[in-house]
Coordinates of C-alpha atoms in Angstrom, one line a residue:
Chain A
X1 CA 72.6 -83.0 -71.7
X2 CA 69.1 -84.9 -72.2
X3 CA 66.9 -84.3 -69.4
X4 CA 66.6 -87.8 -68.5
X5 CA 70.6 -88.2 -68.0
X6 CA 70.4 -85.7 -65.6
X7 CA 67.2 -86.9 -63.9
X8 CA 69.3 -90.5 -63.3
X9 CA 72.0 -88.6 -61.9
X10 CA 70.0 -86.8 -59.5
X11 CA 68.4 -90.0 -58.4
X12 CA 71.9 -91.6 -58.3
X13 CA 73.0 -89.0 -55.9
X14 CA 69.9 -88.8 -53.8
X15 CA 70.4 -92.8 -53.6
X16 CA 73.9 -93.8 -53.3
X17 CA 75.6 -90.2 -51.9
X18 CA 75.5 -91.0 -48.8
X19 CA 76.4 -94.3 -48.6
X20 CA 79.4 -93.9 -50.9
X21 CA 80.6 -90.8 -47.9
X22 CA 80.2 -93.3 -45.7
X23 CA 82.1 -96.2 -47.5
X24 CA 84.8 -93.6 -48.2
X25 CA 85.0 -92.3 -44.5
X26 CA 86.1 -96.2 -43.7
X27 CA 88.9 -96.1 -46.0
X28 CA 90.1 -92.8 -45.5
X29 CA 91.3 -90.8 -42.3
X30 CA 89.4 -87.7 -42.5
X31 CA 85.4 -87.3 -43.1
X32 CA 86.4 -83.9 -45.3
X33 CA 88.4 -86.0 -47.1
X34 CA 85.8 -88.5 -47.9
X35 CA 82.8 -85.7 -48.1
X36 CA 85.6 -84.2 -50.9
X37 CA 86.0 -87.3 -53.2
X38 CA 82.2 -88.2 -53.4
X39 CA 81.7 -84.6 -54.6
X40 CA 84.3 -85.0 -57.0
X41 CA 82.7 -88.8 -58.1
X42 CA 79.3 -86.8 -59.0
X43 CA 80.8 -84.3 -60.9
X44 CA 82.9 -86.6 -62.7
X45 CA 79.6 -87.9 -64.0
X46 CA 78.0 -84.2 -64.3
X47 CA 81.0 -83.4 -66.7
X48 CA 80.1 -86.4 -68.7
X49 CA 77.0 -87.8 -68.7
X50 CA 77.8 -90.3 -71.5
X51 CA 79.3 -92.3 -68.3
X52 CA 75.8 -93.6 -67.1
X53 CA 75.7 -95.7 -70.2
X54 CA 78.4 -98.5 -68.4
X55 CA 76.6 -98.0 -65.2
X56 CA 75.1 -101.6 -64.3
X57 CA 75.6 -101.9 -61.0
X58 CA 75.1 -98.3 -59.4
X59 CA 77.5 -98.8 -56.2
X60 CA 80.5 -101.2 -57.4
X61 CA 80.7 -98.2 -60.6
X62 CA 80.5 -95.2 -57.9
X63 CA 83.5 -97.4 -55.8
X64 CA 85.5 -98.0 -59.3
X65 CA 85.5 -94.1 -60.4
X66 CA 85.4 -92.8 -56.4
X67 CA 88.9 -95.0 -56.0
X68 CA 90.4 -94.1 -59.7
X69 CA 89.8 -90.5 -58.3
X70 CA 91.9 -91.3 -54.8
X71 CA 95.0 -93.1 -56.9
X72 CA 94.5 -90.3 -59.0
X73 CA 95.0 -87.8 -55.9
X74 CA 97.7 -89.6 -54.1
X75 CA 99.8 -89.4 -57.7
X76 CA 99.2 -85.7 -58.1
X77 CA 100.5 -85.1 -54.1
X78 CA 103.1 -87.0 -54.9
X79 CA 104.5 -85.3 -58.5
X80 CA 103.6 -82.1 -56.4
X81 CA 106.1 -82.6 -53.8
X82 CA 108.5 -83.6 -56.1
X83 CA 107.6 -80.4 -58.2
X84 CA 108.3 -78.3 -55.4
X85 CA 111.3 -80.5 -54.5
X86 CA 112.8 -79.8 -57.5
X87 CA 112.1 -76.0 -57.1
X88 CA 113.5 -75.1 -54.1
X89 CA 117.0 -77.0 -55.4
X90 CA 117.0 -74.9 -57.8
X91 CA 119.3 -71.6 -57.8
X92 CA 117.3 -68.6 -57.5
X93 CA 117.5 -66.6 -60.7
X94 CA 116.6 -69.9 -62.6
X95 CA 113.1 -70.3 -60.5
X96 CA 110.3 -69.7 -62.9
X97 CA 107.7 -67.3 -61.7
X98 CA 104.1 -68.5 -59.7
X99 CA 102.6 -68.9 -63.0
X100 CA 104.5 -70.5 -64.9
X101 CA 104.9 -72.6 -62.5
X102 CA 101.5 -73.3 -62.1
X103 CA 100.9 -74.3 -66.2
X104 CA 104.4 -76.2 -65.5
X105 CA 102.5 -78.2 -63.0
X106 CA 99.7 -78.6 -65.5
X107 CA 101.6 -80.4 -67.7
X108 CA 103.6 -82.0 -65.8
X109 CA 100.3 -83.6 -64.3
X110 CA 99.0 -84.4 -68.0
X111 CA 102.4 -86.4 -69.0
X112 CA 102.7 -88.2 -65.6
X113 CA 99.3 -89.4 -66.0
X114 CA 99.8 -90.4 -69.8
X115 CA 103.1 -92.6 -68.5
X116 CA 101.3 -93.9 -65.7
X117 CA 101.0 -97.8 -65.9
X118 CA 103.8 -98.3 -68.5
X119 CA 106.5 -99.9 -67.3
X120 CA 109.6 -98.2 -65.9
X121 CA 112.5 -99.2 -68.0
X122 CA 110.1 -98.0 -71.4
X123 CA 109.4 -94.7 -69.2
X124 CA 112.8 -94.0 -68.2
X125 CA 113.7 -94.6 -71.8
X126 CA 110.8 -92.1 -73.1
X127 CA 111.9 -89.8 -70.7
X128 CA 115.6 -89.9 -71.7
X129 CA 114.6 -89.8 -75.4
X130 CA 112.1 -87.3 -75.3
X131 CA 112.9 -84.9 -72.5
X132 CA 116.5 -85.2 -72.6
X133 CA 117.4 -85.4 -75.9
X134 CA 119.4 -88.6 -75.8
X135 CA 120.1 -90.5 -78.4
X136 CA 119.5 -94.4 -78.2
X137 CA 122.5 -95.4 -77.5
X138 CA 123.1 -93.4 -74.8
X139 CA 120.1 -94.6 -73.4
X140 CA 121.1 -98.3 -73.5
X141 CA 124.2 -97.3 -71.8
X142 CA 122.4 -95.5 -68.7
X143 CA 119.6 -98.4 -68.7
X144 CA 122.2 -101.0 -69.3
X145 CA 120.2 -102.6 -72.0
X146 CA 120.9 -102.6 -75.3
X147 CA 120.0 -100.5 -78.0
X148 CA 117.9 -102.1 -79.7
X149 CA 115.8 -102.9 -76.1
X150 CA 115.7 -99.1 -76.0
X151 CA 113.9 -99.1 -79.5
X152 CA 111.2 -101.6 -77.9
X153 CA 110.7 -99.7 -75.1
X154 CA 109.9 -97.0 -77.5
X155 CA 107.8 -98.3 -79.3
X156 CA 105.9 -99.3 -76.5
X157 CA 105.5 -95.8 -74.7
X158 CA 104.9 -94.1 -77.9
X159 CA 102.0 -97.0 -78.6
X160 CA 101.3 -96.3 -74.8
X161 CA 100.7 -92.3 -75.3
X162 CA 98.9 -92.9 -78.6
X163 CA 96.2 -95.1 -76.4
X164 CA 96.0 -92.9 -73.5
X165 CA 95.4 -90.1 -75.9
X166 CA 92.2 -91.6 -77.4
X167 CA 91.4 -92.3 -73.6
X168 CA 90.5 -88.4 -73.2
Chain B
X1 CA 85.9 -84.6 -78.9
X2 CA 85.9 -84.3 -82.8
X3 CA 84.7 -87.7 -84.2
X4 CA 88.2 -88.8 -86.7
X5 CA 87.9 -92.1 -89.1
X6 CA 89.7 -94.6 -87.4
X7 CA 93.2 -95.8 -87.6
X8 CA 93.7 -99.3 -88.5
X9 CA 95.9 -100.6 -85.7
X10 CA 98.8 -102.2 -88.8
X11 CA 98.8 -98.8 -90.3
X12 CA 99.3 -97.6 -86.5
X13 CA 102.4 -99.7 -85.4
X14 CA 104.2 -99.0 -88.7
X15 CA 104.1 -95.3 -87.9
X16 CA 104.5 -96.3 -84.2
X17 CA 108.1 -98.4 -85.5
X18 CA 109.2 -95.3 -87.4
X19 CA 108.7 -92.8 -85.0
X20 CA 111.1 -94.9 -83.1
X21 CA 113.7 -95.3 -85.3
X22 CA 113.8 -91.6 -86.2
X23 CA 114.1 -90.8 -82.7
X24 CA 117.1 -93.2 -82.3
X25 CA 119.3 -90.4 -83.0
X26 CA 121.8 -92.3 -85.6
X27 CA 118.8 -91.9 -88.0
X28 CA 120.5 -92.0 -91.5
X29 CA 119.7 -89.9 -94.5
X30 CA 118.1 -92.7 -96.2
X31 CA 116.2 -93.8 -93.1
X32 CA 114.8 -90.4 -93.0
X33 CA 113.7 -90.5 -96.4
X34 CA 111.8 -93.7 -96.7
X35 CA 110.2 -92.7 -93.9
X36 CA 109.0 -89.6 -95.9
X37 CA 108.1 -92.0 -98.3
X38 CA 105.8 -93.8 -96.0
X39 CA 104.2 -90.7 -94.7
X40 CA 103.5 -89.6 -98.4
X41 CA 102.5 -93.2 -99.7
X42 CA 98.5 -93.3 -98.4
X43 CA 96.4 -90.3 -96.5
X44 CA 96.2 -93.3 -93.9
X45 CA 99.8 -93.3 -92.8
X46 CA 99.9 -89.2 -92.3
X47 CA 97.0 -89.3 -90.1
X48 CA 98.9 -92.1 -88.0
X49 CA 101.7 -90.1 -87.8
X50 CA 99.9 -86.6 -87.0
X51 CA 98.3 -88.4 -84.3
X52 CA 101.3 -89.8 -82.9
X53 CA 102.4 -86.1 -82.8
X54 CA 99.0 -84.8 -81.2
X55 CA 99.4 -87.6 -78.9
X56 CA 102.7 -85.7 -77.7
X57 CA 102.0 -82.1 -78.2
X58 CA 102.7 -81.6 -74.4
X59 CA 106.0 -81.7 -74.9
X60 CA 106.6 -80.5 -78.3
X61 CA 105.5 -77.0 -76.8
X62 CA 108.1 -76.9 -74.0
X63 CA 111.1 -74.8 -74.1
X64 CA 114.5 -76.9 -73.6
X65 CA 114.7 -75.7 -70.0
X66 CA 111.3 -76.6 -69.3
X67 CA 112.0 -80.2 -70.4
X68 CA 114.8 -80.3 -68.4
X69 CA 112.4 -79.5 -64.8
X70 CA 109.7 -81.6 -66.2
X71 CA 112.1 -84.7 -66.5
X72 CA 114.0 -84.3 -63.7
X73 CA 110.5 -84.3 -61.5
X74 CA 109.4 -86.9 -63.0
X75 CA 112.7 -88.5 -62.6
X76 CA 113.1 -88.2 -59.1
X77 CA 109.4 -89.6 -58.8
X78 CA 110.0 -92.9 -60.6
X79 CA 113.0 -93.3 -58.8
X80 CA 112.0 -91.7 -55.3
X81 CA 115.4 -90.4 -54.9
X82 CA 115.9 -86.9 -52.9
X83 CA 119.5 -85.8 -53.6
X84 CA 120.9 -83.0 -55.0
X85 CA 118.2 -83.0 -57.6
X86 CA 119.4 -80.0 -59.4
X87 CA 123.0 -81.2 -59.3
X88 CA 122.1 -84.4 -60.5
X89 CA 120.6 -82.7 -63.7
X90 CA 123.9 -80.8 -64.2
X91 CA 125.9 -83.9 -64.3
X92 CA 123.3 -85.6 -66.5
X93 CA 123.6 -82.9 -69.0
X94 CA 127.5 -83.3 -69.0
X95 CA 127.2 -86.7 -70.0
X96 CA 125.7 -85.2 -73.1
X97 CA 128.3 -85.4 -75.8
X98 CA 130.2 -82.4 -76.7
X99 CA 128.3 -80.3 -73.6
X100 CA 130.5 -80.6 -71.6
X101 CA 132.5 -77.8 -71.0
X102 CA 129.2 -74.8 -71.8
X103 CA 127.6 -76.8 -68.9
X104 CA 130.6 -77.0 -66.7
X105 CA 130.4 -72.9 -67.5
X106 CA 127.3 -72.8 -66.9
X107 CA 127.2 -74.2 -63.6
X108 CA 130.0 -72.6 -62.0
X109 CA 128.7 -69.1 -63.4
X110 CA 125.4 -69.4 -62.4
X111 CA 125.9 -70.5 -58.6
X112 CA 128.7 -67.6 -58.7
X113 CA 128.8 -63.7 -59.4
X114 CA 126.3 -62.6 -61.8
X115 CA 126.7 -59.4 -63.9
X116 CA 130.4 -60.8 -65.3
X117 CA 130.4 -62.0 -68.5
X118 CA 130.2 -66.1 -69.2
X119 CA 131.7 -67.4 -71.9
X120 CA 130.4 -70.0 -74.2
X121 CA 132.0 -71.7 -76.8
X122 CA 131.8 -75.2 -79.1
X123 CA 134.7 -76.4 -81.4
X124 CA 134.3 -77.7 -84.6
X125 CA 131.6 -80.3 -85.1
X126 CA 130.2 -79.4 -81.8
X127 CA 126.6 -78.5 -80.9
X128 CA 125.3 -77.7 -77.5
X129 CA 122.5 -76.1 -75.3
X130 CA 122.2 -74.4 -72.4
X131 CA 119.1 -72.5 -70.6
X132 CA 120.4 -69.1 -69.2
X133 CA 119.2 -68.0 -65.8
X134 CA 116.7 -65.8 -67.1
X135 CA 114.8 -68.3 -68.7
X136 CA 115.9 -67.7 -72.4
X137 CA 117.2 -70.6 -74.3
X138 CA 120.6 -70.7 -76.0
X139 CA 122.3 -73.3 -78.7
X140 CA 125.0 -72.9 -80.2
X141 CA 126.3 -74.5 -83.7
X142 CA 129.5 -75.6 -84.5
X143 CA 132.6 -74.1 -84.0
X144 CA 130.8 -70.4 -81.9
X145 CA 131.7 -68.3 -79.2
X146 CA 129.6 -66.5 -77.1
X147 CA 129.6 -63.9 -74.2
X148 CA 126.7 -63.7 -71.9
X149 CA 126.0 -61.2 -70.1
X150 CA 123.0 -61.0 -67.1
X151 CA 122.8 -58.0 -65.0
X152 CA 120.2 -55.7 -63.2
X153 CA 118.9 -54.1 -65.9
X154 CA 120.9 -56.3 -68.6
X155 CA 119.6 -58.9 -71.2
X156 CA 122.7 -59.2 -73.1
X157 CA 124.7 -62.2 -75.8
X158 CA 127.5 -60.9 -77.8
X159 CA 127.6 -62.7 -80.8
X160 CA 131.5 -62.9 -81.0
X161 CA 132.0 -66.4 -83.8
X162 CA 129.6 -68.8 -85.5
X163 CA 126.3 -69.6 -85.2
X164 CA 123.5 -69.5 -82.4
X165 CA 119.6 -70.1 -81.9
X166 CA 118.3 -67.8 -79.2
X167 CA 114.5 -68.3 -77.7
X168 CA 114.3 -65.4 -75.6
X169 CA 112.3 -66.6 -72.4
X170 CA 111.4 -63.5 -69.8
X171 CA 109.8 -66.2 -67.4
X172 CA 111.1 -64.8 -64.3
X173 CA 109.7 -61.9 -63.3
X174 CA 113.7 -60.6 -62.3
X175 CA 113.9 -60.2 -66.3
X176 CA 111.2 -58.5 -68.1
X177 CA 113.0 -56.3 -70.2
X178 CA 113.7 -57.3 -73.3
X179 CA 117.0 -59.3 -74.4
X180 CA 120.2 -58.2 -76.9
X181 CA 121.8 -60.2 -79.0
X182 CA 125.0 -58.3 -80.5
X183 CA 127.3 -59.0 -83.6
X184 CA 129.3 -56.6 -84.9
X185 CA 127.8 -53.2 -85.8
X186 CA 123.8 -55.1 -85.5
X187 CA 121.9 -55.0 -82.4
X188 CA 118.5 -57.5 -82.0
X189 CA 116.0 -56.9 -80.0
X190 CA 113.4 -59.1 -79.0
X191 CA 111.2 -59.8 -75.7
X192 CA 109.4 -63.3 -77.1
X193 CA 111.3 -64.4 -80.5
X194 CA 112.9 -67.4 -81.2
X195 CA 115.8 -66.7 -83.8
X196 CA 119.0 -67.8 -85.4
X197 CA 121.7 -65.5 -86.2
X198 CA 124.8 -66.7 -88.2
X199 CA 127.6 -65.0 -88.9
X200 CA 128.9 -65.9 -92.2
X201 CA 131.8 -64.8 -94.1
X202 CA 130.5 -61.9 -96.1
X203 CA 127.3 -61.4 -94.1
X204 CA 125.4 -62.1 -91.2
X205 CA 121.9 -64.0 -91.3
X206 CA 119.2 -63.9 -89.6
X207 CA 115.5 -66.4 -89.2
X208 CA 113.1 -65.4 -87.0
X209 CA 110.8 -68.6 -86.6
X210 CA 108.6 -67.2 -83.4
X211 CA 107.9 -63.8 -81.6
X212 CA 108.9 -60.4 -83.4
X213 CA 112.8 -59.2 -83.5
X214 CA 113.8 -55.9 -83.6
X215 CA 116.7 -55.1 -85.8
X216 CA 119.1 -52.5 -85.9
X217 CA 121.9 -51.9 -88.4
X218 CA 124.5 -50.1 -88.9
X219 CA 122.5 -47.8 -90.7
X220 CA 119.0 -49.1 -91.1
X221 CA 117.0 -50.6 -88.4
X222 CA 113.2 -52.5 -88.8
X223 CA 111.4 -55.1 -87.4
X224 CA 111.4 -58.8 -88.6
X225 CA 108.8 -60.9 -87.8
X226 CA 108.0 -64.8 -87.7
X227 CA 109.1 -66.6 -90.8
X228 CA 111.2 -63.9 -92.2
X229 CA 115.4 -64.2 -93.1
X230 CA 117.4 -61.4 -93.4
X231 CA 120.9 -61.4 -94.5
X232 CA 123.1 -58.2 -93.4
X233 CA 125.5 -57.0 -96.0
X234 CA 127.4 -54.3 -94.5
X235 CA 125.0 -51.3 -93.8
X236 CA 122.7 -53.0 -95.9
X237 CA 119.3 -55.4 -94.5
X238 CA 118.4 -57.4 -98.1
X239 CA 115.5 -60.3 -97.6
X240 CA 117.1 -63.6 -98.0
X241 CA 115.3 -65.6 -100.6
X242 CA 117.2 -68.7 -101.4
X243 CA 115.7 -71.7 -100.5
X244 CA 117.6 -74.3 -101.2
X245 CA 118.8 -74.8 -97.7
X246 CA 117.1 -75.1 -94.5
X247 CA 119.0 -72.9 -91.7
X248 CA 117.3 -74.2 -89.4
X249 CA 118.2 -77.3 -89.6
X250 CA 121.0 -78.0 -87.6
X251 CA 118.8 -78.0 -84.8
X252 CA 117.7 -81.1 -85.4
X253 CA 121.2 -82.5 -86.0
X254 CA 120.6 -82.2 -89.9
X255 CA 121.8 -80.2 -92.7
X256 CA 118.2 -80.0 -94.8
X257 CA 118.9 -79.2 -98.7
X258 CA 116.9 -78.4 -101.3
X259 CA 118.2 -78.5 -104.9
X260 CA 121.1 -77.1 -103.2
X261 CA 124.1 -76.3 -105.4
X262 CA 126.6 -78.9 -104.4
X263 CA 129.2 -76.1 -103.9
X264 CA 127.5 -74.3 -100.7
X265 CA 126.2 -77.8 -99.7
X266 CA 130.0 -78.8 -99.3
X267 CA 130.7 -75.6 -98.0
X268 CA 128.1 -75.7 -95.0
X269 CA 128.9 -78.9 -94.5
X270 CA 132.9 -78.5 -94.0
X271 CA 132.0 -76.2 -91.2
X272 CA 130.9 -79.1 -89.5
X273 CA 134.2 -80.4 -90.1
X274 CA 137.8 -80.6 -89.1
X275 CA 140.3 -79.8 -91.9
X276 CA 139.5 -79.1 -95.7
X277 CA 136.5 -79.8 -97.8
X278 CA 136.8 -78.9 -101.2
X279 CA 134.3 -79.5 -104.3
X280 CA 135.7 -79.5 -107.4
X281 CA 134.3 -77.0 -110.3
X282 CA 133.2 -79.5 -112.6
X283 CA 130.6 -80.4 -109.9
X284 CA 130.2 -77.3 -108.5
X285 CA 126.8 -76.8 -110.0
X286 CA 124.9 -80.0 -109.3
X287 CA 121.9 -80.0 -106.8
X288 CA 121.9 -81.8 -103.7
X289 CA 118.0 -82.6 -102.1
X290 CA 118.0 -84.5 -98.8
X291 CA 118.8 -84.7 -95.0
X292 CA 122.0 -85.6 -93.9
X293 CA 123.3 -86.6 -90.2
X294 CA 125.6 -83.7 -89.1
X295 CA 127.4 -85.7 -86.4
X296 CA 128.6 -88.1 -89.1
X297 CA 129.8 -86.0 -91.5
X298 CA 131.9 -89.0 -93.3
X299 CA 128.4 -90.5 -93.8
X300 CA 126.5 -87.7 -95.4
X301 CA 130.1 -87.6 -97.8
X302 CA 128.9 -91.4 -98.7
X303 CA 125.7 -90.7 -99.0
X304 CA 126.3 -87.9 -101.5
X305 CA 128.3 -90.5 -103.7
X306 CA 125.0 -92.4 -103.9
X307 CA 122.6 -90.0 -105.2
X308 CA 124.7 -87.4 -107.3
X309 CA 126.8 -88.9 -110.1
X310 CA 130.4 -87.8 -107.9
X311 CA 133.1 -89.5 -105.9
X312 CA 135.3 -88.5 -102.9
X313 CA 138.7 -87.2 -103.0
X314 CA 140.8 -88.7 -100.2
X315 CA 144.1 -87.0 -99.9
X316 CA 143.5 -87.5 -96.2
X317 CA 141.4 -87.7 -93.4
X318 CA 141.7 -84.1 -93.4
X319 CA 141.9 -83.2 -97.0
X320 CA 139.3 -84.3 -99.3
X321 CA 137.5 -83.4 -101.8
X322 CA 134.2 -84.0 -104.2
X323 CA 134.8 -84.6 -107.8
X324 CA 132.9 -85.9 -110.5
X325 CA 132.1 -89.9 -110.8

């Protein structure tokens, strides 16, 4: 990283850090909480410096990214309860082991994050197609739309992924 | 990130339309090949496509069981819905056509007394899947019977008819040792493959696409490694080196030929069939090159009438027969 990125980022944290604790601790229950995401804001920006480049206005970008990172958080609790929902219904033998698990979670985390913001019939549909294994008309039949609706929604996840790819 | 030349966004949504079509799962022959055709037609529309795969290289690399916890989390997300989430995926998977009685099996078996063996079987024209409790993945082709067998100390399928894929998954730490698959007087081996074994008429065959499999014989035994077919003729292990055909191939719902000779191309595909398939010896030796839908088997008949110079014999449903034009 060029020395001078990293100089503006130290004088973005020694000038906005504690203001953005403090704007986070209004918003959220707990100051850990809060002390946690601002951490995680900075080091969003440590990881990629190229970030300061879109940085006009030093607080409202710190808000943007510090609130992308709480959606972002509140998604992940949520797909891991409903990773360890699906676990404990499972029958014993079939339980994968703590690691497995663990890279299971990993990718479950990437895909729900790469569907995130499509809309639901086109992910249900992606799902059905591409986890499943069902064939179109199936599909239609489950969604109650027809097949060639199912096509459309296809071609909008797949379009969907593509972009989200590039987003990385 | 790797800087890559950029995708012009009409080359894009073509290769966005066909991926969709192939995946509609009534894909025909011809649909399949145009869209080779596409993909072969500018460097442009490969990269489009590659990058449509790259885009969904998290899931290519999950084992069938794996997909099935991955959507049914992701499921019960979208939908918020905390029932029975485990049943709910057993019923789904019935709905499947032509899994429904291995999954009925399968879930009675598994929730039951382990160590007995569980049957698995598919009828003619039938394909189907199942992910044993171990981990390890299992599909049968048409018209197989299996026995499974999972006890302390126990990894074991008996190969008893047909045709099956076996990925051999030790993900639970309850089954480390290594998995047997059994057919006749040969005994396989293998912690981590991912092979097909297929009893044939006169021999048994075997493709080992991941991992290593060790093979015994009646007499002989050796290792077999990724990419490697084996055909077992009696006591004898003889490297299979026709490849005409794609064994493989069923997996994807298609019987893959290259320059085939149109008399084992009708012969692999009346096993997908009920009643006789015949090819008549005055046709015998043309060569078929294509993919053809195996769940339509009347349609890949068609579709031979339209790119080899031959016609179909109907005596009836259940009797026909290809014979020169």
């Amino acid at each position: 990283m060029p020395s001078s990125r990293s100089a503006d980022i130290a004088l973005l944290y020694d000038q906005h850090h504690r203001w953005l604790v403090g704007w986070l601790k209004r918003r959220l229950n707990g100051g850990d909480e809060a002390l946690d995401l601002t951490q995680d804001t900075f080091l969003k920006l440590l990881d990629r410096p190229q970030l300061l480049d879109e940085v006009r206005e030093p607080r409202a970008w710190l808000v943007t990214v510090a609130q992308r990172l709480m959606i972002n958080q509140a998604r992940r609790r949520k797909l891991e309860l409903a990773w360890r929902e699906m676990l404990a219904q499972m029958p014993e033998p079939e339980v994968p082991s703590p690691e497995h698990q663990l890279s299971l979670l990993q990718v479950l985390d990437r895909l729900d994050a790469m569907l995130d913001g499509l809309n639901p019939k086109a992910r249900a549909a992606y799902l059905l197609s591409r986890l499943d294994g069902l064939p179109y008309t199936d599909i239609a039949a489950r969604l109650g739309v027809s097949v060639s609706s199912v096509e459309k929604y296809m071609v909008t996840a797949i379009r969907h992924c593509y972009v989200f790819r590039q987003s990385l | 990130m790797t800087a890559r030349p950029a995708i012009s966004s009409a080359v894009l949504e073509q290769a966005i339309a066909w991926k969709a079509r192939l995946l509609s799962g009534a894909a025909s022959a011809d649909t399949l090949r145009e869209c080779e055709r596409w993909r072969n037609a500018q460097p442009s529309h490969e990269q489009a496509w590659q990058a449509l795969e790259e885009a969904e290289s998290g899931i290519a690399g999950l084992s069938t069981g794996e997909r099935r916890l991955v959507s049914g989390t992701l499921e019960a997300m979208a939908q918020d819905r905390r029932v029975d989430l485990h049943r709910r995926r057993v019923i789904k998977s019935l709905m499947l056509a032509g899994l429904a009685a291995p999954a009925l099996f399968a879930w009675r078996e598994y929730n039951g007394s382990f160590g007995l063996p569980t049957d698995y079987a598919t009828r003619v024209g039938q394909r189907s899947q199942v992910t044993l409790p171990d981990g390890s993945g299992l599909r049968l082709n048409t018209d197989s019977a299996v026995d499974v067998r999972l006890a302390a100390g126990e990894r074991r399928i008996l190969l008893r008819r047909g045709e099956i894929f076996v990925e051999a998954g030790g993900t639970h730490a309850a089954w480390q040792q290594p998995l047997t698959v059994q057919a006749g007087a040969l005994r396989l081996t293998s912690a981590d493959g991912a092979f097909l074994l297929h009893r044939r008429p006169h021999h048994d065959y075997l493709q080992v696409r991941a991992g290593r499999v060790d093979v015994q014989g009646a007499v002989q035994s050796m290792t077999a490694q990724a990419g490697e077919c084996w055909r077992v003729e009696g006591a004898r292990l003889v490297q299979e080196t026709d490849t005409t055909f794609d064994a493989t191939g069923w997996l994807d719902g298609a019987l893959v030929a290259q320059q085939m000779p149109l008399e084992r191309f009708v012969q692999e595909l009346g096993r997908y069939r009920r009643g006789w398939l015949g090819c008549d010896a005055d046709a015998a030796g043309l060569r078929v090159s294509g993919v053809f839908q195996l769940d339509d088997t009347d349609r890949a008949l068609t579709a031979l009438t339209r790119v080899l110079p031959v016609r179909l014999a109907w005596r009836s449903p259940y009797w026909v027969s290809v014979v020169p034009a």
